[in-house]
Every structure is written in structure tokens, then in C-alpha cells.
Amino acid sequence: MSLIDQLNQLEYEALAALEQIADLTALAEWKSAYLGKQGALSRLSRGLGALPAEERPVAGARFNAARATLEQALERAEAQLKRIARQHAFEADQVDVTLPGRAPAVGRLHPTTQMLRTIYGILGEMGFQVWESPEVETDEFNFQLLNMPPDHPARDMWDTFYVETAPGEPTLLLRTHTSPGQIYAMRANAPNPVRAILPGKCYRYEQVTARHEMQFYQVEGIAIGEQISFSDLKGTLVAFAERLYGKGVKTRFRPSYFPFTEPSVEFDIECFLCSGAGCRVCKHSGWLEILGAGMIHPTVLRNGGYDPDAVSGFAFGMGPERMAMLRYGIDDIRWFFSGDERFLQQF
Ligand code: DAH
């Protein structure tokens, strides 16, 4: 076979092989097999030297033309394969805009926070302003100024956690109730009238059960001024309960004892679970206690900077977790600090 015939066959073969190529790796292999320095075309062209001198220019030109043809075919094939690869990539990560979107997870307020804000709303409309006071307290504020000198037996109701302090420093503890806040609010306002609520966290050294936690919230309230009477206290608390639990909710006052009030009461709501018939949640009494209250003791008024002969006042302290339990039918207070999303997502 003449050199030119061999060249024609090689060209034909190369173009046919190129047709079959489906990816860029195979294309690179094709390139080095036919057009590379050691490729088929270069090897064949070595035969040019053996041709008679007068045939060489024509044959050389034919070799150049064949190389040009193959290079152009390579370029076209490469462009085509790249286009296809791009198309595939595009199709692979195409977004289906007709799919329904994923709903973003929306955060929400903790049920205690919701209850606190409801309480602020109702008492705010009655003219009570929100005050804050410290969670770490002195023995003086948590007990003494509230009419509980050291060794007063009533302190047994409020065992707590103590903070280590240097000898000679005042005793520090985690407050057992929001009542010490009364003193701050009084001292900031005396001798003027005041209506304030003091929300916040309290702590007790408690046996933790379905009804008792060692951390919980309270909302303390005080109203001080001339001629404030026990009927004002009753009217305020009944109106408050009706706003929270609906008109017609059954409530009752029971005589009680707190060192910082005289007289003292506890305020109950009819049990949500058994509607008064008696059940496990209400300890078969039909009632659930939601707050303690009373007329502020003259000693406490004096400690707050007021003259008990000139003014009087009432105070109350309520437990928002208890109240949320009543409102939503929650039967265990430990849920509130569990951080369990299955619980939290229900509110
Ligand atoms: N501090 C009381 C407690 O934690 C609750 C309380 C009772 C608050 C009577 C008051 C009150 O302001 O007048 O048990």
C-alpha cells in the first residue's frame, strides 16, 4: 500500500474512532494516539523521507491537510462533549421550583413567659407597673425586713440555697420568693402611693415532685396608699382571676399565715381537671391554690419607709407555672424546666 493510501486509511480510521468517543478522557487518549508526538500520524510521516524527491512536496502537503482535518474534527468533538457535560451538570442540580417549600421552624415563647406576659397585661391595665429585683439576696431582705428575724419559725417554710461568703460578710442566698422586692419598690416610692408587680425567679431547697420544683417563677404585687382595704385586695384578685380563667370561674379565699401580712389569705381556683369533684391534681380537695396574699404588716410598711398609721396596702405573690398548669391542664410542674421540645411545641 502506498504511503498516501496508508494516510487515507489512517485518516478514515481516526475520524471513525472519533465518532465513537463519548467523554473527554477518551478524547484525550484519542488525541495522543493519532496526533501526539508518538502518535500514528507522526509515525506514518516518517515514511516521507523514503519517497522520491519529486513526490515529497505533494505527499507532505497531503500529510499537512490530514493533520488539519483531524485537529479541526478534534476541536469540534471537544466543544460538543463540553456542551453535553454542561448540560448534564445543569440537569443534575436543577431545582424543581414547583415543589412545595419547607416551612421554616418558627420559635415561640416558653409557656411560663407567655403566662408572665398575660399577667403583666391584666395587672398593667389595673395600674400595676413592673419592677425588677435581685435573685441573689441578703438574709436581711429575704427574711428580716419581711418580719422574720433570725430563728423565726416561719423561716422553715422557705429553706433555700446559700452562697458562700467571707466571714463577716452579710449572708447571701438565692431568694425563696419575690417578696423582698416589696421593700425595694416601697423605698423607691415612699411616702407616695405605689402599685407594682415584681416578677422573677425564685429558688427553694425542695423535694422535687409533680407539684414542687426547686426553681420557679413568682409575680409579687403590692398596692399601697391611703384607705386601701381588704375589699380592694379581694376585688383585685377576683377580677384578675376572671380575666385569666374566664367570667364565672369559681374562686375562694382561705385564712392563712404569712409573717409579712396581717391578715393573710390563700386564694384558690376550682380545679381544672375535676371541676371541683376532687382528683389527684387537687389532692381531692376540688381546689388549687394559686397565690398567697394579705394586708401588708405594719412592720413591713415601716421597713419600706411608710407610716402605717397614714397608709395601708395589700400584697400578693402568685406562681405563674401553677397558673399555666391550671390554664392548659399540665399535670407536672417538672415539664417547665425539662427543655423537652415535645412539651414546648404545644404552646
Ligand atoms: N412570699 C410568699 C411565698 O412565697 C407568697 C406571698 C404570700 C406573697 C403573701 C405575698 C403575700 O406578697 O402577701 O410563699
GROMACS .gro file of C-alpha atoms and ligand atoms in nm:
model
  361
    1MET     CA    1   0.000   0.000   0.000
    2SER     CA    2   0.137   0.339  -0.092
    3LEU     CA    3   0.213   0.591   0.179
    4ILE     CA    4  -0.078   0.810   0.065
    5ASP     CA    5  -0.317   0.515   0.076
    6GLN     CA    6  -0.199   0.439   0.428
    7LEU     CA    7  -0.257   0.804   0.519
    8ASN     CA    8  -0.609   0.797   0.374
    9GLN     CA    9  -0.687   0.484   0.572
   10LEU     CA   10  -0.545   0.633   0.893
   11GLU     CA   11  -0.750   0.949   0.845
   12TYR     CA   12  -1.064   0.748   0.781
   13GLU     CA   13  -0.997   0.526   1.085
   14ALA     CA   14  -0.923   0.823   1.311
   15LEU     CA   15  -1.242   1.004   1.214
   16ALA     CA   16  -1.445   0.686   1.265
   17ALA     CA   17  -1.289   0.634   1.611
   18LEU     CA   18  -1.366   0.996   1.699
   19GLU     CA   19  -1.735   0.940   1.623
   20GLN     CA   20  -1.750   0.676   1.899
   21ILE     CA   21  -1.600   0.892   2.169
   22ALA     CA   22  -1.841   0.992   2.445
   23ASP     CA   23  -1.629   1.164   2.711
   24LEU     CA   24  -1.335   1.398   2.750
   25THR     CA   25  -1.096   1.136   2.893
   26ALA     CA   26  -1.139   0.913   2.591
   27LEU     CA   27  -1.095   1.219   2.372
   28ALA     CA   28  -0.756   1.297   2.528
   29GLU     CA   29  -0.649   0.939   2.465
   30TRP     CA   30  -0.764   0.966   2.102
   31LYS     CA   31  -0.562   1.288   2.066
   32SER     CA   32  -0.237   1.135   2.182
   33ALA     CA   33  -0.299   0.814   1.981
   34TYR     CA   34  -0.340   0.996   1.647
   35LEU     CA   35  -0.199   1.346   1.681
   36GLY     CA   36   0.060   1.311   1.956
   37LYS     CA   37   0.434   1.325   1.903
   38GLN     CA   38   0.448   0.947   1.916
   39GLY     CA   39   0.103   0.916   1.757
   40ALA     CA   40   0.004   0.730   1.441
   41LEU     CA   41   0.024   1.034   1.214
   42SER     CA   42   0.378   1.126   1.321
   43ARG     CA   43   0.492   0.768   1.284
   44LEU     CA   44   0.349   0.741   0.933
   45SER     CA   45   0.506   1.071   0.828
   46ARG     CA   46   0.848   0.927   0.889
   47GLY     CA   47   0.790   0.737   0.558
   48LEU     CA   48   0.807   1.071   0.371
   49GLY     CA   49   1.186   1.058   0.375
   50ALA     CA   50   1.186   0.737   0.173
   51LEU     CA   51   0.980   0.890  -0.113
   52PRO     CA   52   1.148   1.009  -0.433
   53ALA     CA   53   1.233   1.379  -0.404
   54GLU     CA   54   0.972   1.492  -0.664
   55GLU     CA   55   0.682   1.317  -0.486
   56ARG     CA   56   0.770   1.456  -0.146
   57PRO     CA   57   0.611   1.808  -0.168
   58VAL     CA   58   0.271   1.676  -0.276
   59ALA     CA   59   0.275   1.399  -0.017
   60GLY     CA   60   0.393   1.646   0.251
   61ALA     CA   61   0.104   1.879   0.168
   62ARG     CA   62  -0.136   1.584   0.193
   63PHE     CA   63   0.001   1.499   0.540
   64ASN     CA   64  -0.048   1.862   0.650
   65ALA     CA   65  -0.403   1.861   0.520
   66ALA     CA   66  -0.479   1.534   0.702
   67ARG     CA   67  -0.340   1.675   1.030
   68ALA     CA   68  -0.550   1.991   0.986
   69THR     CA   69  -0.863   1.783   0.923
   70LEU     CA   70  -0.808   1.573   1.233
   71GLU     CA   71  -0.731   1.878   1.450
   72GLN     CA   72  -1.050   2.051   1.339
   73ALA     CA   73  -1.251   1.736   1.400
   74LEU     CA   74  -1.095   1.714   1.747
   75GLU     CA   75  -1.189   2.074   1.827
   76ARG     CA   76  -1.547   2.021   1.716
   77ALA     CA   77  -1.576   1.698   1.917
   78GLU     CA   78  -1.430   1.865   2.224
   79ALA     CA   79  -1.671   2.156   2.204
   80GLN     CA   80  -1.961   1.916   2.161
   81LEU     CA   81  -1.858   1.698   2.457
   82LYS     CA   82  -1.816   2.001   2.684
   83ARG     CA   83  -2.159   2.123   2.589
   84ILE     CA   84  -2.308   1.785   2.674
   85ALA     CA   85  -2.120   1.771   3.006
   86ARG     CA   86  -2.250   2.117   3.098
   87GLN     CA   87  -2.600   2.015   3.007
   88HIS     CA   88  -2.577   1.708   3.228
   89ALA     CA   89  -2.441   1.906   3.519
   90PHE     CA   90  -2.718   2.158   3.477
   91GLU     CA   91  -2.987   1.890   3.468
   92ALA     CA   92  -2.837   1.715   3.769
   93ASP     CA   93  -2.870   2.011   4.003
   94GLN     CA   94  -3.179   2.158   3.857
   95VAL     CA   95  -3.421   2.298   4.114
   96ASP     CA   96  -3.780   2.193   4.085
   97VAL     CA   97  -3.949   2.523   4.153
   98THR     CA   98  -4.288   2.357   4.163
   99LEU     CA   99  -4.204   2.157   4.480
  100PRO     CA  100  -4.379   2.288   4.792
  101GLY     CA  101  -4.137   2.484   5.017
  102ARG     CA  102  -4.016   2.363   5.354
  103ALA     CA  103  -4.183   2.559   5.630
  104PRO     CA  104  -3.919   2.738   5.843
  105ALA     CA  105  -3.926   2.630   6.209
  106VAL     CA  106  -4.070   2.927   6.393
  107GLY     CA  107  -3.958   2.987   6.751
  108ARG     CA  108  -4.203   3.067   7.024
  109LEU     CA  109  -4.216   3.186   7.382
  110HIS     CA  110  -4.188   2.946   7.672
  111PRO     CA  111  -4.529   2.879   7.833
  112THR     CA  112  -4.409   3.047   8.154
  113THR     CA  113  -4.308   3.358   7.959
  114GLN     CA  114  -4.645   3.358   7.787
  115MET     CA  115  -4.819   3.334   8.122
  116LEU     CA  116  -4.599   3.611   8.268
  117ARG     CA  117  -4.687   3.841   7.979
  118THR     CA  118  -5.056   3.765   8.018
  119ILE     CA  119  -5.026   3.853   8.388
  120TYR     CA  120  -4.841   4.179   8.310
  121GLY     CA  121  -5.114   4.262   8.059
  122ILE     CA  122  -5.402   4.215   8.303
  123LEU     CA  123  -5.236   4.379   8.604
  124GLY     CA  124  -5.090   4.652   8.383
  125GLU     CA  125  -5.444   4.754   8.288
  126MET     CA  126  -5.520   4.780   8.660
  127GLY     CA  127  -5.233   5.025   8.701
  128PHE     CA  128  -4.955   4.799   8.829
  129GLN     CA  129  -4.609   4.876   8.693
  130VAL     CA  130  -4.339   4.610   8.653
  131TRP     CA  131  -4.034   4.626   8.880
  132GLU     CA  132  -3.734   4.400   8.895
  133SER     CA  133  -3.531   4.296   9.196
  134PRO     CA  134  -3.228   4.069   9.256
  135GLU     CA  135  -3.234   3.688   9.252
  136VAL     CA  136  -2.941   3.668   9.493
  137GLU     CA  137  -3.048   3.829   9.817
  138THR     CA  138  -2.928   3.903  10.164
  139ASP     CA  139  -3.081   3.733  10.463
  140GLU     CA  140  -3.196   4.080  10.564
  141PHE     CA  141  -3.412   4.135  10.256
  142ASN     CA  142  -3.535   3.779  10.210
  143PHE     CA  143  -3.635   3.742  10.576
  144GLN     CA  144  -3.562   4.013  10.833
  145LEU     CA  145  -3.724   4.312  10.664
  146LEU     CA  146  -4.025   4.090  10.594
  147ASN     CA  147  -4.079   4.050  10.965
  148MET     CA  148  -3.880   3.728  11.007
  149PRO     CA  149  -3.591   3.787  11.246
  150PRO     CA  150  -3.321   3.517  11.273
  151ASP     CA  151  -3.463   3.197  11.427
  152HIS     CA  152  -3.821   3.292  11.340
  153PRO     CA  153  -4.001   2.957  11.297
  154ALA     CA  154  -4.174   3.073  10.976
  155ARG     CA  155  -3.837   3.056  10.801
  156ASP     CA  156  -3.887   2.679  10.790
  157MET     CA  157  -4.134   2.734  10.504
  158TRP     CA  158  -3.854   2.876  10.290
  159ASP     CA  159  -3.541   2.666  10.301
  160THR     CA  160  -3.302   2.767  10.024
  161PHE     CA  161  -2.952   2.758   9.875
  162TYR     CA  162  -2.684   2.973  10.032
  163VAL     CA  163  -2.396   3.149   9.859
  164GLU     CA  164  -2.056   3.112  10.024
  165THR     CA  165  -1.934   3.443  10.160
  166ALA     CA  166  -1.633   3.550  10.360
  167PRO     CA  167  -1.669   3.560  10.741
  168GLY     CA  168  -1.814   3.892  10.849
  169GLU     CA  169  -1.984   3.948  10.511
  170PRO     CA  170  -2.366   3.951  10.505
  171THR     CA  171  -2.530   3.612  10.439
  172LEU     CA  172  -2.622   3.570  10.072
  173LEU     CA  173  -2.884   3.330   9.944
  174LEU     CA  174  -3.098   3.258   9.641
  175ARG     CA  175  -3.426   3.430   9.718
  176THR     CA  176  -3.709   3.199   9.816
  177HIS     CA  177  -3.979   3.436   9.700
  178THR     CA  178  -4.020   3.768   9.524
  179SER     CA  179  -4.142   3.931   9.845
  180PRO     CA  180  -3.806   4.104   9.920
  181GLY     CA  181  -3.877   4.309   9.608
  182GLN     CA  182  -4.159   4.476   9.803
  183ILE     CA  183  -3.901   4.658  10.014
  184TYR     CA  184  -3.716   4.799   9.710
  185ALA     CA  185  -4.040   4.914   9.548
  186MET     CA  186  -4.158   5.073   9.873
  187ARG     CA  187  -3.832   5.252   9.945
  188ALA     CA  188  -3.826   5.391   9.592
  189ASN     CA  189  -4.178   5.532   9.628
  190ALA     CA  190  -4.243   5.613   9.995
  191PRO     CA  191  -4.428   5.817  10.108
  192ASN     CA  192  -4.619   5.823   9.778
  193PRO     CA  193  -4.874   5.561   9.680
  194VAL     CA  194  -4.745   5.270   9.472
  195ARG     CA  195  -4.891   4.988   9.265
  196ALA     CA  196  -4.622   4.749   9.141
  197ILE     CA  197  -4.567   4.391   9.036
  198LEU     CA  198  -4.232   4.217   9.081
  199PRO     CA  199  -4.185   3.914   8.858
  200GLY     CA  200  -3.885   3.684   8.871
  201LYS     CA  201  -3.728   3.354   8.952
  202CYS     CA  202  -3.716   3.203   9.299
  203TYR     CA  203  -3.540   2.903   9.447
  204ARG     CA  204  -3.609   2.658   9.725
  205TYR     CA  205  -3.441   2.358   9.871
  206GLU     CA  206  -3.732   2.132   9.781
  207GLN     CA  207  -3.806   1.771   9.732
  208VAL     CA  208  -3.886   1.790   9.359
  209THR     CA  209  -4.228   1.642   9.278
  210ALA     CA  210  -4.511   1.689   9.027
  211ARG     CA  211  -4.619   1.999   9.221
  212HIS     CA  212  -4.287   2.135   9.351
  213GLU     CA  213  -3.973   2.246   9.171
  214MET     CA  214  -3.659   2.392   9.327
  215GLN     CA  215  -3.671   2.678   9.079
  216PHE     CA  216  -3.987   2.854   8.971
  217TYR     CA  217  -4.128   3.197   8.897
  218GLN     CA  218  -4.337   3.425   9.109
  219VAL     CA  219  -4.514   3.750   9.048
  220GLU     CA  220  -4.533   3.963   9.359
  221GLY     CA  221  -4.773   4.253   9.374
  222ILE     CA  222  -4.822   4.546   9.610
  223ALA     CA  223  -5.065   4.834   9.631
  224ILE     CA  224  -5.006   5.098   9.898
  225GLY     CA  225  -5.190   5.419   9.967
  226GLU     CA  226  -5.448   5.582  10.192
  227GLN     CA  227  -5.753   5.374  10.278
  228ILE     CA  228  -5.655   5.063  10.088
  229SER     CA  229  -5.861   4.783  10.236
  230PHE     CA  230  -5.907   4.410  10.232
  231SER     CA  231  -6.201   4.451   9.992
  232ASP     CA  232  -5.964   4.616   9.744
  233LEU     CA  233  -5.749   4.305   9.765
  234LYS     CA  234  -6.045   4.074   9.712
  235GLY     CA  235  -6.184   4.280   9.425
  236THR     CA  236  -5.846   4.294   9.253
  237LEU     CA  237  -5.779   3.921   9.280
  238VAL     CA  238  -6.129   3.811   9.174
  239ALA     CA  239  -6.121   4.047   8.875
  240PHE     CA  240  -5.777   3.917   8.789
  241ALA     CA  241  -5.889   3.550   8.804
  242GLU     CA  242  -6.191   3.625   8.586
  243ARG     CA  243  -5.972   3.790   8.325
  244LEU     CA  244  -5.737   3.494   8.325
  245TYR     CA  245  -5.973   3.198   8.354
  246GLY     CA  246  -6.296   3.346   8.228
  247LYS     CA  247  -6.601   3.502   8.390
  248GLY     CA  248  -6.776   3.274   8.631
  249VAL     CA  249  -6.458   3.095   8.740
  250LYS     CA  250  -6.504   2.973   9.097
  251THR     CA  251  -6.259   3.120   9.347
  252ARG     CA  252  -6.222   3.114   9.723
  253PHE     CA  253  -6.019   3.284   9.995
  254ARG     CA  254  -5.889   3.084  10.290
  255PRO     CA  255  -5.738   3.232  10.604
  256SER     CA  256  -5.365   3.166  10.620
  257TYR     CA  257  -5.047   3.288  10.780
  258PHE     CA  258  -4.752   3.484  10.642
  259PRO     CA  259  -4.521   3.687  10.867
  260PHE     CA  260  -4.532   3.984  10.628
  261THR     CA  261  -4.910   4.019  10.605
  262GLU     CA  262  -5.187   4.056  10.861
  263PRO     CA  263  -5.443   3.922  10.797
  264SER     CA  264  -5.318   3.666  10.544
  265VAL     CA  265  -5.507   3.456  10.293
  266GLU     CA  266  -5.458   3.197  10.029
  267PHE     CA  267  -5.650   3.224   9.706
  268ASP     CA  268  -5.777   2.913   9.525
  269ILE     CA  269  -5.929   2.840   9.186
  270GLU     CA  270  -6.161   2.549   9.124
  271CYS     CA  271  -5.964   2.250   8.992
  272PHE     CA  272  -5.947   2.249   8.612
  273LEU     CA  273  -5.931   1.873   8.591
  274CYS     CA  274  -6.224   1.759   8.803
  275SER     CA  275  -6.427   2.085   8.818
  276GLY     CA  276  -6.437   2.061   9.194
  277ALA     CA  277  -6.524   1.692   9.228
  278GLY     CA  278  -6.178   1.610   9.369
  279CYS     CA  279  -5.890   1.437   9.193
  280ARG     CA  280  -5.519   1.358   9.212
  281VAL     CA  281  -5.410   1.701   9.088
  282CYS     CA  282  -5.604   1.894   9.353
  283LYS     CA  283  -5.532   1.632   9.620
  284HIS     CA  284  -5.906   1.554   9.628
  285SER     CA  285  -5.996   1.900   9.755
  286GLY     CA  286  -6.151   2.032   9.433
  287TRP     CA  287  -5.938   2.348   9.462
  288LEU     CA  288  -5.594   2.460   9.351
  289GLU     CA  289  -5.402   2.729   9.530
  290ILE     CA  290  -5.254   2.992   9.300
  291LEU     CA  291  -5.139   3.263   9.537
  292GLY     CA  292  -5.081   3.391   9.886
  293ALA     CA  293  -5.187   3.741   9.983
  294GLY     CA  294  -5.281   3.973  10.266
  295MET     CA  295  -5.272   4.320  10.411
  296ILE     CA  296  -4.910   4.433  10.443
  297HIS     CA  297  -4.789   4.404  10.803
  298PRO     CA  298  -4.724   4.742  10.972
  299THR     CA  299  -4.364   4.641  11.045
  300VAL     CA  300  -4.304   4.571  10.676
  301LEU     CA  301  -4.462   4.903  10.578
  302ARG     CA  302  -4.230   5.075  10.824
  303ASN     CA  303  -3.928   4.886  10.686
  304GLY     CA  304  -4.027   5.011  10.343
  305GLY     CA  305  -4.033   5.372  10.462
  306TYR     CA  306  -4.409   5.419  10.507
  307ASP     CA  307  -4.603   5.534  10.811
  308PRO     CA  308  -4.851   5.251  10.887
  309ASP     CA  309  -5.079   5.499  11.062
  310ALA     CA  310  -5.111   5.707  10.744
  311VAL     CA  311  -5.127   5.439  10.472
  312SER     CA  312  -5.219   5.075  10.427
  313GLY     CA  313  -5.170   4.827  10.149
  314PHE     CA  314  -5.216   4.477  10.021
  315ALA     CA  315  -4.967   4.232   9.875
  316PHE     CA  316  -4.989   3.907   9.686
  317GLY     CA  317  -4.749   3.651   9.545
  318MET     CA  318  -4.855   3.416   9.266
  319GLY     CA  319  -4.693   3.123   9.088
  320PRO     CA  320  -4.715   3.155   8.709
  321GLU     CA  321  -4.620   2.790   8.648
  322ARG     CA  322  -4.907   2.677   8.869
  323MET     CA  323  -5.134   2.914   8.683
  324ALA     CA  324  -5.019   2.785   8.345
  325MET     CA  325  -5.079   2.429   8.471
  326LEU     CA  326  -5.435   2.527   8.555
  327ARG     CA  327  -5.490   2.703   8.227
  328TYR     CA  328  -5.351   2.434   7.997
  329GLY     CA  329  -5.419   2.122   8.205
  330ILE     CA  330  -5.050   2.039   8.267
  331ASP     CA  331  -5.020   1.780   8.543
  332ASP     CA  332  -4.649   1.800   8.628
  333ILE     CA  333  -4.452   2.118   8.705
  334ARG     CA  334  -4.122   1.949   8.608
  335TRP     CA  335  -4.213   1.990   8.238
  336PHE     CA  336  -4.142   2.362   8.263
  337PHE     CA  337  -3.769   2.320   8.315
  338SER     CA  338  -3.729   1.996   8.119
  339GLY     CA  339  -3.641   2.169   7.792
  340ASP     CA  340  -3.837   1.891   7.618
  341GLU     CA  341  -3.944   2.016   7.276
  342ARG     CA  342  -4.244   1.783   7.265
  343PHE     CA  343  -4.379   1.979   7.561
  344LEU     CA  344  -4.273   2.323   7.444
  345GLN     CA  345  -4.410   2.288   7.092
  346GLN     CA  346  -4.764   2.261   7.226
  347PHE     CA  347  -4.775   2.627   7.326
  348DAH     N1  348  -4.395   3.501   9.953
  348DAH     C1  349  -4.498   3.402   9.973
  348DAH     C2  350  -4.444   3.266   9.934
  348DAH     O1  351  -4.354   3.259   9.856
  348DAH     C3  352  -4.618   3.434   9.891
  348DAH     C4  353  -4.685   3.556   9.940
  348DAH     C5  354  -4.781   3.547  10.038
  348DAH     C6  355  -4.654   3.680   9.889
  348DAH     C7  356  -4.847   3.659  10.083
  348DAH     C8  357  -4.716   3.795   9.936
  348DAH     C9  358  -4.815   3.781  10.033
  348DAH     O2  359  -4.689   3.916   9.891
  348DAH     O3  360  -4.879   3.894  10.078
  348DAH     O4  361  -4.495   3.168   9.981
   0.00000   0.00000   0.00000
